[in-house]
PDB file of C-alpha atoms in Angstrom:
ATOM      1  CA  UNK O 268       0.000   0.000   0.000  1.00 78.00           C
ATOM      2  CA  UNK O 269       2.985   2.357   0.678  1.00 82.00           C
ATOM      3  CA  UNK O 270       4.480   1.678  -2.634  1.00 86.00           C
ATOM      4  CA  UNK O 271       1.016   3.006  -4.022  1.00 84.00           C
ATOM      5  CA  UNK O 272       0.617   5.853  -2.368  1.00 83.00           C
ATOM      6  CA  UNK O 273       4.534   6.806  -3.425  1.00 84.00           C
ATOM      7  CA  UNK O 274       3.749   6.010  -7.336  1.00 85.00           C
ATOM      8  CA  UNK O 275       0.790   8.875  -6.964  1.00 86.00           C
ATOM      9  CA  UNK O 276       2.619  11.211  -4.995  1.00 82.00           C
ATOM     10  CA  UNK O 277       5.307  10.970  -7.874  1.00 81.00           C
ATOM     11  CA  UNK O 278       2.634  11.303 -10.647  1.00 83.00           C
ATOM     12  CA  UNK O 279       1.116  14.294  -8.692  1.00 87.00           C
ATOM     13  CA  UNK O 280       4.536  15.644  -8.833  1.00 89.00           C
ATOM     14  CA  UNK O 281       6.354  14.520 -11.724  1.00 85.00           C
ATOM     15  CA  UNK O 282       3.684  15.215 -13.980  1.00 85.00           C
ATOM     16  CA  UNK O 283       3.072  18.888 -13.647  1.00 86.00           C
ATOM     17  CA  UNK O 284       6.959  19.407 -13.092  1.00 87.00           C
ATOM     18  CA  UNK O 285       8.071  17.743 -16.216  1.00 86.00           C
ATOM     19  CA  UNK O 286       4.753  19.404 -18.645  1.00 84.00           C
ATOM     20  CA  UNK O 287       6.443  23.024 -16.589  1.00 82.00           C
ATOM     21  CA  UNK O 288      10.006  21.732 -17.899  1.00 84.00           C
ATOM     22  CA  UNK O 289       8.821  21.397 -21.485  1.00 82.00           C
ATOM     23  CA  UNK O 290       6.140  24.539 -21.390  1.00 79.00           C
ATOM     24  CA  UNK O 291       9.698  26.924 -19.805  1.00 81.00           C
ATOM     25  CA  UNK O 292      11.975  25.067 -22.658  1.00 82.00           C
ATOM     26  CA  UNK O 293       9.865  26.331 -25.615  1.00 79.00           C
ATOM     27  CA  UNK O 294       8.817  29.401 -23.929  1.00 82.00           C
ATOM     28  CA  UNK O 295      12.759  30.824 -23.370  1.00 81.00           C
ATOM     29  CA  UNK O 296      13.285  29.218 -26.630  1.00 82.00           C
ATOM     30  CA  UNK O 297      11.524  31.779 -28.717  1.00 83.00           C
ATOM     31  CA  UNK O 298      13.825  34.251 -29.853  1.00 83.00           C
ATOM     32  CA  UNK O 299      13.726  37.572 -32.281  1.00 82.00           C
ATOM     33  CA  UNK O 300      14.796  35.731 -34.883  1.00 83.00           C
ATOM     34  CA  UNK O 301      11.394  33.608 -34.775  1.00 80.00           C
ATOM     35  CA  UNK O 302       9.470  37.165 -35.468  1.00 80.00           C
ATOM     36  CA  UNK O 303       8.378  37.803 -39.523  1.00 82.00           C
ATOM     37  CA  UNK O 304      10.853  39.696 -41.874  1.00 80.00           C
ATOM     38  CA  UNK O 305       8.302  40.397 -43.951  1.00 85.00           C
ATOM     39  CA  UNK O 306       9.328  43.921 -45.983  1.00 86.00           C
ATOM     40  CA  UNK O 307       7.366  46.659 -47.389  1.00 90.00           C
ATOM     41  CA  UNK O 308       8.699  47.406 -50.423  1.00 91.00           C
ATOM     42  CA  UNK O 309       8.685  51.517 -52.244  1.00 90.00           C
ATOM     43  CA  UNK O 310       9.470  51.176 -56.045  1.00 86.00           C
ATOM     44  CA  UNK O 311      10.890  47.151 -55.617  1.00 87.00           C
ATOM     45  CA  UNK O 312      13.326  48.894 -52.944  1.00 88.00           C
ATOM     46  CA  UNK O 313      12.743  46.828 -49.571  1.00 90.00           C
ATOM     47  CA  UNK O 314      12.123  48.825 -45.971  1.00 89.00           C
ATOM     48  CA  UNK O 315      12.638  46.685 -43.022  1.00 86.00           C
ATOM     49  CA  UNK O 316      10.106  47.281 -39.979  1.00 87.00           C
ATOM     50  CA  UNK O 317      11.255  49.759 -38.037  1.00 89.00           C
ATOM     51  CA  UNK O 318       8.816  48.890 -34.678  1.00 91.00           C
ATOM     52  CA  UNK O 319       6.363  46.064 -33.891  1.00 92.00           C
ATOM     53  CA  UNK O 320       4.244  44.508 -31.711  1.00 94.00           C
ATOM     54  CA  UNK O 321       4.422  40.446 -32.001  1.00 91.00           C
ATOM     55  CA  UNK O 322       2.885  37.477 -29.930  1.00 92.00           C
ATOM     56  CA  UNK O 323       4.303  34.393 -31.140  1.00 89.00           C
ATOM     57  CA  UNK O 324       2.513  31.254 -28.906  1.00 87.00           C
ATOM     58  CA  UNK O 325       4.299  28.571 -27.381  1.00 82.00           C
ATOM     59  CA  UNK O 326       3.305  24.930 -26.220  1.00 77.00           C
ATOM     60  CA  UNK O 327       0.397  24.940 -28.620  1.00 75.00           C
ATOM     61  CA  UNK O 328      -0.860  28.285 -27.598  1.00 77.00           C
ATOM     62  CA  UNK O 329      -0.824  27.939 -23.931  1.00 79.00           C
ATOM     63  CA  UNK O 330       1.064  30.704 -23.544  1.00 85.00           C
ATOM     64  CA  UNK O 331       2.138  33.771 -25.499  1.00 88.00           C
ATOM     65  CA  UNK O 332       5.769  35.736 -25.782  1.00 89.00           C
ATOM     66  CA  UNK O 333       5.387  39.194 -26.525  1.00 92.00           C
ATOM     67  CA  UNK O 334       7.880  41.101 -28.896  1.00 91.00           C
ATOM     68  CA  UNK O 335       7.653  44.805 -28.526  1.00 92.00           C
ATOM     69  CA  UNK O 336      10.302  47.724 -30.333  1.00 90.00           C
ATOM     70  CA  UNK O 337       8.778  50.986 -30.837  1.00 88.00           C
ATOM     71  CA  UNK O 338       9.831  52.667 -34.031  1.00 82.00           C
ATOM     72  CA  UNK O 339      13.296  54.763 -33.472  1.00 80.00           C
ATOM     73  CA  UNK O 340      12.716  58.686 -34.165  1.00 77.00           C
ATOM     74  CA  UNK O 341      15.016  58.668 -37.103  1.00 78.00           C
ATOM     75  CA  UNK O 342      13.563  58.576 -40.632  1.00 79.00           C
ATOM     76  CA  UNK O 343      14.741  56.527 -43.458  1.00 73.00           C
ATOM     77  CA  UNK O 344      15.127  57.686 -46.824  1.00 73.00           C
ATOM     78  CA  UNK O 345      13.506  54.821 -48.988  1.00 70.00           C
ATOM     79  CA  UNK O 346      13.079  56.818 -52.095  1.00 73.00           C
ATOM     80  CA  UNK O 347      13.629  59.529 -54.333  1.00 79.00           C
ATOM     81  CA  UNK O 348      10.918  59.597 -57.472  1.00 80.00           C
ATOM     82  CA  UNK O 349      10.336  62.261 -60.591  1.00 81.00           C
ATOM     83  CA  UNK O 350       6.492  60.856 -60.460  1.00 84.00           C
ATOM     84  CA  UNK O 351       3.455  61.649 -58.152  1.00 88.00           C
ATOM     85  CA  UNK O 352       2.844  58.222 -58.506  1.00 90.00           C
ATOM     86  CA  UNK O 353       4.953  55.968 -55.818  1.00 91.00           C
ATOM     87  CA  UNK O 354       4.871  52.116 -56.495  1.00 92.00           C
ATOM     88  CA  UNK O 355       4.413  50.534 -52.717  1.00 93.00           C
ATOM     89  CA  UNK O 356       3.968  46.716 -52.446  1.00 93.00           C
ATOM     90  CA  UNK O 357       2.449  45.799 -48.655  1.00 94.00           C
ATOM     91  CA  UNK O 358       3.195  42.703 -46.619  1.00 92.00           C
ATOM     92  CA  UNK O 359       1.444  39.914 -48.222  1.00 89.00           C
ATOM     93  CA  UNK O 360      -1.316  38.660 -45.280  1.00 88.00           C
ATOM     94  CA  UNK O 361      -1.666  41.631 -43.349  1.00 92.00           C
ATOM     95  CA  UNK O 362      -4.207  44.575 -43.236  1.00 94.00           C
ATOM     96  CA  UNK O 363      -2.091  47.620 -43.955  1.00 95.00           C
ATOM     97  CA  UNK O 364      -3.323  51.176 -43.271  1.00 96.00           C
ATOM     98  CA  UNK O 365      -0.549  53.674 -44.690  1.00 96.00           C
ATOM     99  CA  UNK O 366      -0.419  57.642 -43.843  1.00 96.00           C
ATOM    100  CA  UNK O 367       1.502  60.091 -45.653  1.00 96.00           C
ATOM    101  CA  UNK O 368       2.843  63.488 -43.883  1.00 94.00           C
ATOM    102  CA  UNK O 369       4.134  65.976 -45.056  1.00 93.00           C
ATOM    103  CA  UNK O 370       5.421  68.842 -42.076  1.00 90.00           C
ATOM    104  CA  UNK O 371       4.420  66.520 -39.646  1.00 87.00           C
ATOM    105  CA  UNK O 372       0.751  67.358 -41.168  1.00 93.00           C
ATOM    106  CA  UNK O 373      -1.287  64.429 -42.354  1.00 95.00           C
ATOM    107  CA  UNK O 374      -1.881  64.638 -46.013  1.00 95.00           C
ATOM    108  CA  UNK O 375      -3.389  60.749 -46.568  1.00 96.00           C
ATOM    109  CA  UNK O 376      -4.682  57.647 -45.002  1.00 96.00           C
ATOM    110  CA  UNK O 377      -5.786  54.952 -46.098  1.00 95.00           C
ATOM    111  CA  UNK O 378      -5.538  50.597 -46.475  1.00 94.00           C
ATOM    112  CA  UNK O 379      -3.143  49.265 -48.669  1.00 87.00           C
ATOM    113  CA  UNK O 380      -5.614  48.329 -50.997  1.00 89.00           C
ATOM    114  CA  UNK O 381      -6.459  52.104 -51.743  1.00 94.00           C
ATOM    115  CA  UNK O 382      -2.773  53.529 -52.018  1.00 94.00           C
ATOM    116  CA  UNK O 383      -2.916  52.903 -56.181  1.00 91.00           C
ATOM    117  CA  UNK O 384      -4.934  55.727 -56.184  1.00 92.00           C
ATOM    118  CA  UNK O 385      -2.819  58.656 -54.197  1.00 93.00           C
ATOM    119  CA  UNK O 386      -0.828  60.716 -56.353  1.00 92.00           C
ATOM    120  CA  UNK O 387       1.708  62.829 -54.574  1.00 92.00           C
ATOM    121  CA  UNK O 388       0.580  66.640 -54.538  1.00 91.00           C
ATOM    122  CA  UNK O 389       3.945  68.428 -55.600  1.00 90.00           C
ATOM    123  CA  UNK O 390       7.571  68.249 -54.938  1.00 90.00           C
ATOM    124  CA  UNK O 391       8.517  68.035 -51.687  1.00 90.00           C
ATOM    125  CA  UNK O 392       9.633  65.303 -48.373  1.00 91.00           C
ATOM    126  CA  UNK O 393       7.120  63.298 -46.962  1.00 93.00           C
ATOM    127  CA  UNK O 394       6.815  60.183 -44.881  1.00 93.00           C
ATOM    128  CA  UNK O 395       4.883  57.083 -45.346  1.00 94.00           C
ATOM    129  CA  UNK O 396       3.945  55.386 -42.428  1.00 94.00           C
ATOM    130  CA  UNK O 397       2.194  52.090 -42.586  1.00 95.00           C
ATOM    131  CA  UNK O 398       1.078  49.703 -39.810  1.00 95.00           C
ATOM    132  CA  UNK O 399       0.624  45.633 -41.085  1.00 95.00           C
ATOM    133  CA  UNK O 400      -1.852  43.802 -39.159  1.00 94.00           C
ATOM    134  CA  UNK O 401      -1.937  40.394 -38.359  1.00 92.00           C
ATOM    135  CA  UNK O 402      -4.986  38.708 -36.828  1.00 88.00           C
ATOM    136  CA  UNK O 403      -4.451  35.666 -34.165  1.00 82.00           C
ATOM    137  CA  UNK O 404      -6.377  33.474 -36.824  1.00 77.00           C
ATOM    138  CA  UNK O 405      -3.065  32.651 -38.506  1.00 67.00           C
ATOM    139  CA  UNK O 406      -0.961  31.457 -34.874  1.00 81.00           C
ATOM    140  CA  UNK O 407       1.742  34.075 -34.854  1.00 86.00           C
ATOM    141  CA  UNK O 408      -0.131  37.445 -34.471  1.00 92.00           C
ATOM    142  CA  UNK O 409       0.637  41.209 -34.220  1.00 93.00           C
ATOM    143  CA  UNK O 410       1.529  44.279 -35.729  1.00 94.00           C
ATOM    144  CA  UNK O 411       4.478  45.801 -37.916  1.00 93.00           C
ATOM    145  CA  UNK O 412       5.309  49.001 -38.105  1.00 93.00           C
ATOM    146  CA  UNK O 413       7.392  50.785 -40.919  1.00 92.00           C
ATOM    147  CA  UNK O 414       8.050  54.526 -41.409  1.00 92.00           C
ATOM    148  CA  UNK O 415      10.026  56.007 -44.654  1.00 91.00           C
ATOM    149  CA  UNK O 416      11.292  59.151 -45.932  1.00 91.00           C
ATOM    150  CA  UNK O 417       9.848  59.781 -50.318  1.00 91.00           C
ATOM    151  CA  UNK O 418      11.412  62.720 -51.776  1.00 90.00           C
ATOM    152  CA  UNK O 419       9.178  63.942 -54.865  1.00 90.00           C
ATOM    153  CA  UNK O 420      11.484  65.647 -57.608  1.00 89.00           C
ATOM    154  CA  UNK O 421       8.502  66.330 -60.328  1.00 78.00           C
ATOM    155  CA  UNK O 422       9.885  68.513 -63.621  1.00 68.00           C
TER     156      UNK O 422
END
């Protein structure tokens, strides 16, 4: 009867230590390197997210790591165009919204699916900022966030 009660107490035990063990192991095991590199890309010219927001789940979704880098202050320069019209592919299964400034003043929002049809005003700097949205349908879930300089040169 003693040996029993032992071989429960060490089930009781062993069990929830050793599914702990394996739920820590793939937790700590999820790095930066497991977050998307997925690129926006201005006239085939690829910009690299600047800031995100990222839940990868671990252990079949028990538990979720959080990524989080807000996007530095500097701007970069992604392109320099003669045309009002600025050829911007999106990250492919995402829901993009994109806003142009210009003087820190917003000049256009909209998805991704409407940018084909903004036309740059007149010469000048602006930024594109565009957020890609991931819903938790697809396991790995979040938000990307890339901000680039355009310089307009129109003749």
């Amino acid at each position: 009867m003693k040996r029993f009660f032992i071989m429960i107490l060490v089930a009781i035990i062993g069990v929830p230590l050793i599914l702990g063990g394996v739920l820590a192991y793939s937790y700590y095991h999820i790095t930066e390197e497991d977050l998307p590199q997925d690129m926006l890309m201005i006239n085939e010219q690829p910009v690299a997210a600047s800031g995100y927001e990222w839940f990868i789940p671990a252990f079949s979704g028990i538990v979720e790591k959080e990524f989080y880098r807000t996007p530095p202050a500097e701007i970069e320069q992604a392109a320099r165009e003669s045309s009002p019209k600025v050829p911007v592919t999106f990250p492919e299964g995402y829901e993009s919204q994109a806003t142009v400034l210009q003087d820190g003043n917003v000049l256009w929002r909209g998805s991704g699916s409407e940018w084909e049809a903004f036309s740059f005003p007149s010469s000048g700097d602006y930024i594109l900022e565009v957020e890609s949205l991931r819903e938790k349908k697809y396991g790995a879930y979040g938000k990307l966030s890339y901000r680039a300089g355009i310089r307009i040169d129109m003749e």
